[in-house]
Short mmCIF file of C-alpha atoms and ligand atoms in Angstrom, two decimals:
data_model
loop_
_atom_site.label_atom_id
_atom_site.label_comp_id
_atom_site.label_asym_id
_atom_site.label_seq_id
_atom_site.Cartn_x
_atom_site.Cartn_y
_atom_site.Cartn_z
CA MET P 713 34.95 4.96 -10.92
CA LYS P 714 38.44 7.06 -10.37
CA LEU P 715 37.66 9.87 -7.04
CA ILE P 716 41.06 12.87 -6.04
CA SER P 717 41.10 14.05 -3.62
CA ASP P 718 43.72 16.55 -1.49
CA VAL P 719 43.66 14.31 1.76
CA LEU P 720 41.57 11.34 1.69
CA ILE P 721 39.81 10.38 5.58
CA VAL P 722 38.94 6.77 6.26
CA GLY P 723 36.09 6.86 9.66
CA THR P 724 33.72 9.18 10.77
CA GLY P 725 34.55 8.70 15.03
CA ILE P 726 35.93 11.43 16.92
CA ALA P 727 39.30 11.03 15.49
CA GLY P 728 38.45 11.13 11.77
CA LEU P 729 35.99 14.21 11.73
CA PHE P 730 38.48 16.53 14.32
CA THR P 731 41.35 15.95 12.04
CA ALA P 732 38.91 17.02 8.22
CA LEU P 733 37.55 19.74 10.70
CA ASN P 734 41.29 20.88 11.51
CA LEU P 735 43.00 20.33 7.81
CA SER P 736 43.11 23.81 6.15
CA GLU P 737 40.17 25.07 4.06
CA ASN P 738 42.10 25.40 0.86
CA LEU P 739 42.60 21.55 0.66
CA ASN P 740 39.92 19.04 -1.00
CA ILE P 741 38.99 16.53 1.18
CA THR P 742 36.88 13.20 0.96
CA ILE P 743 36.17 12.01 4.44
CA VAL P 744 34.20 8.31 4.12
CA THR P 745 32.40 6.08 6.03
CA LYS P 746 31.81 2.32 5.95
CA SER P 747 28.13 3.24 7.31
CA THR P 748 26.20 6.23 8.38
CA LEU P 749 27.91 9.24 9.43
CA THR P 750 27.02 8.01 13.25
CA ASP P 751 27.80 4.30 13.77
CA SER P 752 31.13 4.52 15.17
CA ASN P 753 32.38 4.38 19.34
CA SER P 754 32.62 7.76 19.01
CA TYR P 755 29.18 8.04 19.24
CA LEU P 756 28.40 5.49 22.27
CA ALA P 757 30.71 7.11 24.52
CA GLN P 758 29.01 7.97 27.89
CA GLY P 759 31.27 9.05 30.56
CA GLY P 760 33.45 11.41 29.15
CA ILE P 761 37.03 13.17 27.61
CA SER P 762 39.35 13.31 30.08
CA THR P 763 41.53 15.95 29.96
CA ALA P 764 44.23 17.69 32.44
CA TYR P 765 42.27 19.75 35.38
CA ASP P 766 44.81 22.45 34.93
CA VAL P 767 48.48 22.53 34.72
CA ASN P 768 49.03 21.52 37.98
CA ASP P 769 47.55 18.48 37.08
CA ILE P 770 49.20 17.02 34.50
CA GLU P 771 51.87 15.53 36.85
CA ASP P 772 48.88 13.22 37.93
CA PHE P 773 46.87 12.75 34.75
CA VAL P 774 50.42 11.06 33.13
CA LYS P 775 50.33 9.22 36.35
CA ASP P 776 46.82 7.92 36.38
CA THR P 777 47.53 7.17 32.74
CA LEU P 778 50.51 5.10 33.26
CA HIS P 779 49.52 3.13 36.55
CA ALA P 780 45.82 2.09 34.14
CA GLY P 781 48.80 0.54 31.60
CA ASN P 782 50.71 -1.07 33.94
CA PHE P 783 53.28 0.90 32.64
CA LYS P 784 53.45 -0.51 29.50
CA ASN P 785 52.64 3.19 28.15
CA ASN P 786 54.88 5.49 25.85
CA PRO P 787 55.71 7.92 29.23
CA SER P 788 56.87 10.77 26.56
CA ILE P 789 53.53 10.13 24.79
CA VAL P 790 51.47 10.12 27.84
CA TYR P 791 52.69 13.43 29.49
CA MET P 792 52.05 14.88 25.59
CA VAL P 793 48.22 14.30 25.20
CA ALA P 794 48.19 15.19 29.56
CA LYS P 795 49.39 18.41 28.43
CA GLU P 796 48.24 19.18 24.79
CA SER P 797 44.22 17.88 26.18
CA ARG P 798 42.95 21.20 27.85
CA ASP P 799 43.58 23.30 24.17
CA VAL P 800 41.89 20.65 22.26
CA ILE P 801 39.05 20.83 25.12
CA ASP P 802 38.80 24.50 24.35
CA THR P 803 38.43 23.65 20.23
CA LEU P 804 35.92 21.69 21.20
CA ILE P 805 34.01 24.53 23.08
CA ASN P 806 34.51 26.94 20.69
CA PHE P 807 32.88 24.23 18.49
CA GLU P 808 29.99 24.59 20.03
CA VAL P 809 30.26 21.22 22.20
CA LYS P 810 28.55 22.10 25.75
CA PHE P 811 29.99 19.96 28.39
CA ASP P 812 27.68 19.74 31.86
CA SER P 813 28.38 22.90 33.80
CA LEU P 814 27.02 25.14 36.28
CA ASN P 815 26.75 27.93 36.87
CA GLY P 816 29.02 29.17 33.83
CA GLN P 817 31.94 26.03 35.87
CA LEU P 818 32.35 23.06 34.11
CA LEU P 819 31.50 19.70 35.84
CA TYR P 820 33.68 17.07 35.75
CA THR P 821 33.09 14.31 37.10
CA LYS P 822 35.68 10.48 38.37
CA GLU P 823 36.09 7.08 36.69
CA GLY P 824 37.89 3.97 37.54
CA GLY P 825 41.73 4.62 38.18
CA HIS P 826 41.63 8.44 38.19
CA SER P 827 42.49 9.92 41.29
CA LYS P 828 40.84 12.87 41.25
CA ASN P 829 37.59 14.13 39.47
CA ARG P 830 38.52 15.39 35.54
CA ILE P 831 36.34 14.18 33.17
CA LEU P 832 34.06 16.40 30.73
CA HIS P 833 30.76 15.24 29.88
CA HIS P 834 27.53 16.19 28.28
CA LYS P 835 24.57 13.68 29.96
CA ASP P 836 25.75 10.31 29.74
CA TYR P 837 25.85 10.66 26.04
CA THR P 838 28.62 12.79 25.65
CA GLY P 839 30.02 10.87 22.34
CA LYS P 840 26.91 11.38 20.62
CA HIS P 841 26.63 15.05 21.74
CA VAL P 842 30.13 15.42 20.67
CA ILE P 843 29.77 13.72 17.34
CA ASP P 844 26.37 15.52 16.44
CA THR P 845 28.32 18.70 16.73
CA LEU P 846 31.70 17.99 14.58
CA ILE P 847 29.01 16.56 12.22
CA THR P 848 27.17 20.01 11.96
CA LYS P 849 30.04 22.03 11.99
CA LEU P 850 31.31 19.12 8.71
CA LYS P 851 28.78 19.47 6.64
CA SER P 852 28.99 23.53 7.02
CA ARG P 853 32.09 22.75 4.96
CA LYS P 854 32.59 23.75 1.19
CA ASN P 855 35.98 21.75 0.77
CA ILE P 856 34.74 18.60 2.35
CA LYS P 857 32.87 15.79 0.59
CA ILE P 858 31.94 12.56 2.73
CA LEU P 859 30.82 9.23 0.79
CA LYS P 860 29.43 6.67 2.96
CA ASN P 861 28.48 3.33 2.82
CA SER P 862 31.23 2.86 1.78
CA THR P 863 34.05 0.42 2.63
CA LEU P 864 37.73 0.05 2.04
CA VAL P 865 38.82 -3.48 0.64
CA ASP P 866 42.44 -1.90 -0.34
CA LEU P 867 45.41 0.74 -0.05
CA ILE P 868 46.60 1.98 -3.72
CA VAL P 869 50.49 1.86 -3.36
CA LYS P 870 53.58 1.54 -4.55
CA GLU P 871 56.79 1.23 -3.56
CA ASN P 872 55.64 1.54 0.14
CA LYS P 873 53.26 4.71 -0.31
CA CYS P 874 50.32 4.65 0.05
CA LEU P 875 48.31 6.82 -3.22
CA GLY P 876 44.70 6.32 -1.79
CA GLY P 877 42.03 3.45 -1.36
CA THR P 878 40.01 1.23 -2.85
CA PHE P 879 36.34 1.09 -1.63
CA ILE P 880 33.47 -0.71 -1.91
CA LYS P 881 29.93 0.86 -2.04
CA ASN P 882 26.76 -1.12 -4.27
CA ASN P 883 28.93 -3.68 -5.23
CA LYS P 884 30.83 -1.29 -7.51
CA LEU P 885 35.26 -0.14 -6.97
CA ILE P 886 36.02 3.21 -6.10
CA ASP P 887 39.23 4.09 -5.85
CA ILE P 888 40.30 7.24 -4.63
CA TYR P 889 43.56 9.01 -5.12
CA SER P 890 44.86 11.30 -2.73
CA LYS P 891 48.00 13.14 -1.87
CA TYR P 892 47.45 11.91 1.95
CA THR P 893 45.99 9.22 3.41
CA VAL P 894 44.32 9.13 6.84
CA LEU P 895 43.02 5.72 8.81
CA ALA P 896 40.38 6.91 11.45
CA THR P 897 38.67 3.16 11.49
CA GLY P 898 38.04 2.49 14.49
CA GLY P 899 37.83 -0.69 16.63
CA ILE P 900 37.15 -4.27 16.24
CA GLY P 901 34.43 -5.37 18.85
CA GLY P 902 32.65 -6.70 15.82
CA LEU P 903 34.57 -9.82 15.87
CA PHE P 904 33.51 -10.38 19.62
CA LYS P 905 30.48 -12.09 20.37
CA ASN P 906 30.47 -9.58 23.55
CA SER P 907 31.41 -6.32 22.93
CA THR P 908 30.18 -2.85 23.59
CA ASN P 909 30.79 -1.99 20.40
CA ALA P 910 29.69 -0.55 16.76
CA ARG P 911 29.23 -4.37 14.81
CA ILE P 912 30.48 -2.85 11.64
CA LEU P 913 33.84 -2.21 13.38
CA THR P 914 35.98 -6.10 11.75
CA GLY P 915 39.79 -4.27 11.90
CA ASP P 916 39.09 -4.41 7.61
CA ALA P 917 41.88 -1.67 8.11
CA LEU P 918 43.92 -4.12 9.88
CA SER P 919 44.10 -6.82 8.14
CA ILE P 920 45.00 -4.66 4.98
CA SER P 921 47.91 -3.25 7.33
CA LEU P 922 48.92 -6.84 7.96
CA ARG P 923 49.27 -7.35 3.98
CA TYR P 924 51.84 -4.35 3.46
CA GLY P 925 53.68 -5.09 6.06
CA ILE P 926 52.23 -2.35 8.12
CA LYS P 927 53.91 -2.03 11.79
CA LEU P 928 51.10 -3.02 14.15
CA LYS P 929 52.11 -2.52 17.64
CA ASP P 930 50.34 -4.45 20.97
CA ILE P 931 48.80 -6.17 18.95
CA GLU P 932 47.04 -8.78 22.25
CA TYR P 933 46.16 -5.40 23.76
CA ILE P 934 42.60 -5.96 24.49
CA GLN P 935 40.37 -4.40 27.12
CA PHE P 936 37.29 -5.78 28.72
CA HIS P 937 34.63 -3.25 30.18
CA PRO P 938 33.62 -4.25 33.96
CA THR P 939 29.76 -3.54 33.38
CA ALA P 940 28.12 -4.25 30.04
CA LEU P 941 24.07 -4.58 30.56
CA TYR P 942 24.17 -8.09 30.91
CA ASN P 943 20.92 -9.77 28.69
CA LYS P 944 20.28 -12.31 26.05
CA THR P 945 19.08 -11.25 22.95
CA SER P 946 20.34 -8.02 22.19
CA GLU P 947 23.39 -8.10 19.16
CA ARG P 948 25.66 -5.05 20.85
CA MET P 949 25.30 -5.14 24.75
CA PHE P 950 24.67 -1.49 26.18
CA LEU P 951 27.17 -0.33 28.06
CA ILE P 952 26.49 0.56 31.67
CA SER P 953 29.25 3.62 31.92
CA GLU P 954 32.45 4.15 34.72
CA SER P 955 30.84 6.78 35.50
CA LEU P 956 27.48 5.89 37.28
CA ARG P 957 30.53 4.10 39.71
CA GLY P 958 32.18 8.14 39.63
CA GLU P 959 29.00 8.68 41.03
CA GLY P 960 29.01 5.88 44.27
CA ALA P 961 26.94 3.36 41.87
CA ILE P 962 27.94 0.11 44.11
CA LEU P 963 29.08 -3.68 42.94
CA LYS P 964 27.27 -6.17 44.30
CA ASN P 965 28.17 -10.43 43.55
CA ILE P 966 24.45 -12.71 43.54
CA TYR P 967 24.52 -12.54 47.09
CA GLY P 968 24.04 -9.06 47.71
CA GLN P 969 27.97 -8.87 49.24
CA ARG P 970 30.18 -6.29 47.69
CA PHE P 971 33.58 -7.81 46.13
CA VAL P 972 35.51 -4.97 44.74
CA ASN P 973 37.04 -0.77 44.88
CA GLU P 974 34.25 0.33 42.04
CA LEU P 975 36.41 2.66 41.28
CA LEU P 976 40.13 1.17 40.47
CA PRO P 977 41.13 0.98 37.12
CA ARG P 978 39.21 -1.13 34.53
CA ASP P 979 41.04 -4.33 33.98
CA LYS P 980 41.60 -5.12 37.33
CA VAL P 981 37.52 -4.35 38.47
CA ALA P 982 36.50 -6.27 35.14
CA ASN P 983 39.15 -9.69 36.64
CA LYS P 984 37.36 -9.41 39.73
CA ILE P 985 34.12 -9.48 38.41
CA TRP P 986 35.38 -12.42 35.85
CA ASN P 987 36.21 -14.46 39.21
CA GLU P 988 32.38 -13.88 40.66
CA LEU P 989 30.99 -15.31 38.00
CA LYS P 990 33.67 -18.27 38.12
CA GLU P 991 33.14 -18.75 42.16
CA LYS P 992 29.48 -18.79 42.12
CA ASN P 993 28.67 -19.85 38.51
CA CYS P 994 26.20 -17.30 37.88
CA LYS P 995 26.16 -14.88 34.59
CA PHE P 996 26.29 -11.35 36.09
CA VAL P 997 26.64 -9.28 38.84
CA TYR P 998 25.17 -6.26 40.04
CA LEU P 999 25.67 -2.22 39.89
CA ASP P 1000 23.39 -0.61 42.18
CA ILE P 1001 23.18 3.10 41.86
CA SER P 1002 19.74 3.05 43.33
CA HIS P 1003 20.44 4.66 47.12
CA LEU P 1004 21.44 8.24 45.20
CA ASP P 1005 17.90 10.70 45.14
CA LYS P 1006 16.05 9.66 42.33
CA ASN P 1007 15.86 12.80 39.64
CA TYR P 1008 19.49 13.44 40.32
CA ILE P 1009 19.53 9.98 38.40
CA ARG P 1010 16.94 10.54 35.67
CA ASN P 1011 18.52 13.74 35.08
CA ARG P 1012 22.59 12.84 35.14
CA PHE P 1013 22.10 9.40 33.47
CA PRO P 1014 19.20 9.73 31.24
CA LEU P 1015 20.52 7.21 28.91
CA ILE P 1016 21.49 4.41 30.87
CA TYR P 1017 17.90 4.78 33.07
CA ASN P 1018 15.86 5.09 29.71
CA THR P 1019 17.65 2.16 28.19
CA CYS P 1020 17.22 0.28 31.13
CA LEU P 1021 13.76 0.55 31.23
CA GLU P 1022 12.88 -0.58 27.42
CA TYR P 1023 14.76 -3.30 29.55
CA GLY P 1024 12.32 -3.66 32.23
CA ILE P 1025 14.84 -2.36 35.19
CA ASP P 1026 14.11 0.89 36.79
CA ILE P 1027 17.63 2.13 38.27
CA THR P 1028 16.63 4.24 40.65
CA LYS P 1029 15.03 1.09 42.57
CA ASP P 1030 16.35 -1.73 40.94
CA PRO P 1031 19.92 -3.35 40.34
CA ILE P 1032 21.82 -3.58 37.17
CA PRO P 1033 22.69 -6.89 36.11
CA VAL P 1034 26.13 -6.59 34.45
CA ARG P 1035 28.85 -8.96 33.23
CA PRO P 1036 32.20 -7.52 31.18
CA ALA P 1037 32.51 -7.30 27.64
CA GLN P 1038 35.02 -6.49 25.32
CA HIS P 1039 35.98 -2.58 24.75
CA TYR P 1040 38.48 -0.98 23.57
CA TYR P 1041 41.39 -2.34 21.36
CA MET P 1042 45.07 -0.60 22.97
CA GLY P 1043 47.37 -2.29 20.30
CA GLY P 1044 47.22 -1.24 16.62
CA ILE P 1045 49.18 -0.05 14.03
CA GLU P 1046 52.52 1.74 15.41
CA VAL P 1047 52.15 5.50 14.41
CA ASP P 1048 54.69 8.30 15.85
CA GLU P 1049 53.94 11.82 17.31
CA PHE P 1050 52.04 12.95 14.01
CA SER P 1051 50.03 9.28 13.63
CA ARG P 1052 52.16 9.09 10.77
CA THR P 1053 52.63 4.78 9.70
CA SER P 1054 55.86 3.15 8.57
CA MET P 1055 53.87 3.79 5.06
CA ASP P 1056 54.27 6.75 3.44
CA ASN P 1057 51.67 9.36 2.98
CA LEU P 1058 49.76 6.87 5.00
CA PHE P 1059 48.36 8.14 8.78
CA ALA P 1060 46.30 6.29 11.69
CA VAL P 1061 44.26 8.96 14.66
CA GLY P 1062 41.91 6.98 16.68
CA GLU P 1063 41.31 3.46 17.92
CA VAL P 1064 42.90 1.57 15.27
CA SER P 1065 46.03 3.79 16.41
CA CYS P 1066 48.30 2.57 18.72
CA THR P 1067 50.27 5.53 19.90
CA GLY P 1068 51.79 4.13 23.37
CA LEU P 1069 48.63 6.78 25.45
CA HIS P 1070 47.39 4.01 27.04
CA GLY P 1071 49.92 0.98 28.03
CA ASN P 1072 47.80 -2.63 27.90
CA ASN P 1073 45.08 -0.60 29.65
CA ARG P 1074 43.05 2.33 28.67
CA LEU P 1075 42.40 4.56 31.29
CA ALA P 1076 38.99 5.45 31.06
CA SER P 1077 37.85 8.67 29.21
CA ASN P 1078 41.15 8.84 27.31
CA SER P 1079 40.12 7.24 24.41
CA LEU P 1080 37.99 10.74 22.72
CA LEU P 1081 41.27 12.69 24.23
CA GLU P 1082 43.17 10.37 22.50
CA GLY P 1083 41.79 11.20 18.89
CA LEU P 1084 41.40 14.83 19.78
CA VAL P 1085 44.97 15.73 20.74
CA PHE P 1086 46.29 13.32 17.33
CA GLY P 1087 43.97 14.19 14.88
CA LYS P 1088 44.73 17.68 15.54
CA ARG P 1089 48.93 16.51 15.14
CA CYS P 1090 47.86 14.67 12.39
CA SER P 1091 46.38 18.07 10.81
CA ASP P 1092 48.53 20.49 11.76
CA TYR P 1093 51.60 17.76 10.33
CA ILE P 1094 49.47 17.39 6.40
CA ASN P 1095 48.42 21.34 6.04
CA LYS P 1096 52.48 22.25 6.70
CA ASN P 1097 54.42 19.53 4.77
CA ILE P 1098 50.88 18.97 1.88
CA SER P 1099 52.27 21.50 -0.52
CA SER P 1100 55.34 18.92 -2.18
CA GLN P 1101 53.03 16.49 -2.31
CA LYS P 1102 51.70 15.31 -6.33
CA ILE P 1103 48.85 12.91 -6.83
CA GLU P 1104 50.14 9.83 -8.39
CA VAL P 1105 47.82 7.57 -10.36
CA LEU P 1106 49.00 3.76 -10.91
CA LYS P 1107 47.05 1.74 -12.76
CA VAL P 1108 46.99 -1.45 -10.99
CA ASP P 1109 45.07 -4.69 -11.67
CA LYS P 1110 43.01 -6.27 -8.90
CA ASN P 1111 41.92 -9.83 -7.52
CA ILE P 1112 38.77 -8.03 -5.19
CA ASP P 1113 36.82 -11.28 -4.35
CA GLU P 1114 40.21 -12.46 -2.89
CA ILE P 1115 41.02 -9.16 -1.02
CA ILE P 1116 37.65 -9.40 0.80
CA LEU P 1117 38.27 -13.06 1.53
CA GLU P 1118 41.59 -12.10 3.45
CA ASN P 1119 40.52 -9.10 4.78
CA LYS P 1120 37.84 -10.70 6.39
CA ASN P 1121 40.45 -13.23 8.21
CA LEU P 1122 43.98 -11.78 8.01
CA PHE P 1123 43.14 -9.86 11.37
CA ARG P 1124 41.12 -12.32 13.34
CA ASN P 1125 43.19 -15.14 12.90
CA THR P 1126 46.46 -13.21 13.48
CA LEU P 1127 44.60 -11.89 17.24
CA ARG P 1128 43.27 -15.76 17.28
CA LYS P 1129 46.88 -16.85 17.12
CA HIS P 1130 48.38 -13.86 19.77
CA ARG P 1131 45.55 -14.04 22.24
CA SER P 1132 44.40 -17.51 22.64
CA ASP P 1133 43.45 -17.82 25.97
CA ILE P 1134 40.69 -15.67 24.32
CA ASN P 1135 39.31 -17.61 21.45
CA ASP P 1136 35.79 -18.50 22.97
CA GLU P 1137 34.84 -14.75 22.54
CA LEU P 1138 36.24 -14.88 19.61
CA ILE P 1139 33.76 -15.20 16.87
C1 SIN T 219 32.63 4.65 29.83
O1 SIN T 219 31.32 5.51 30.34
O2 SIN T 219 32.37 3.52 31.13
C2 SIN T 219 33.01 4.45 28.93
C3 SIN T 219 34.13 5.25 29.06
C4 SIN T 219 35.44 4.49 28.15
O3 SIN T 219 35.59 3.91 27.52
O4 SIN T 219 36.68 5.05 28.85
#
């Protein structure tokens, strides 16, 4: 089957949805998801979205982001994102996203590595609330067509120019031709045994990029979140948000001793926990918030409270067993400030991209922000330039079985080469 669209967007996390909603309503857009509209890491985000508190906070926000990223970030990109953070938050509020507030004033929380409270949230299920709101908006747009349960298997390429993508749905191939294509395919947690990510995220777009020589950057930069709920059975590890620590939760070893400053950047806290697990020869440490008011805990963290109850843990009374788990990919498809990749007419936004914002350790709650700022920049660029573009249809014969096999292994093997130290964590 062949379809034609002005813009093709692959992925329905915050970056894909925000790109679609900021594109001109005169364009015809197709947005494709591998599974359902809500099967993304953005939907699972708990803590919130960081933003410069006001213009006077931009400098401190930049410093915190660079410090967490161990100064491997691109400083001009960090500054640009901090400066534009307030605008994208205002757009979300206009789209009817409701951040927690008191007497009309927004409430800001804190997480590891932030020198002040600058994280907006909706209880402890910010991602679900934001994505549900954006999906409602998306469905009201007549110019946007949604295609579910369709896996990207290949790009359609002519001389380093992207002409669209090939998808597989119910064992049938669909070629979608477009003037511009945007990859918003998310993270790589599906390649790891222990990850907080949606399991469908297996880095397919990164394998495809490797096949076409599209530039990747910082392949080795993988983030482990310090506190995923320890349990032996679940497929995806349930995240215990860093905002618990921001609100006062304490990390203790199995002997009940505190061993780390809980609000250090994520890599430092995760390393301290790994050491503790090794030294004490145990499988988890404890995160304890039971000293806070019970009603406050239940009201501020309803998702975590109820999920832990399902595992027999009452977080208003009991410490929570936690361990680090793969959480985020800072590496990815190299992009510039308009989300352009090294292939003509191909963009990448969100976790699949590498913008230089995060360095080798992302600051807490900067991921949704990155998706918003770069989604907006990508759509602005497309709105401005699309009138000069034409759809080109190409006849190509492909060995799809071979391509699917390569997609499955190419990025995974590349990762193994760059990070032999985490071989045991990979599936
Ligand atoms: C969390 O709530 O701890 C996760 C937020 C993030 O990944 O930045």
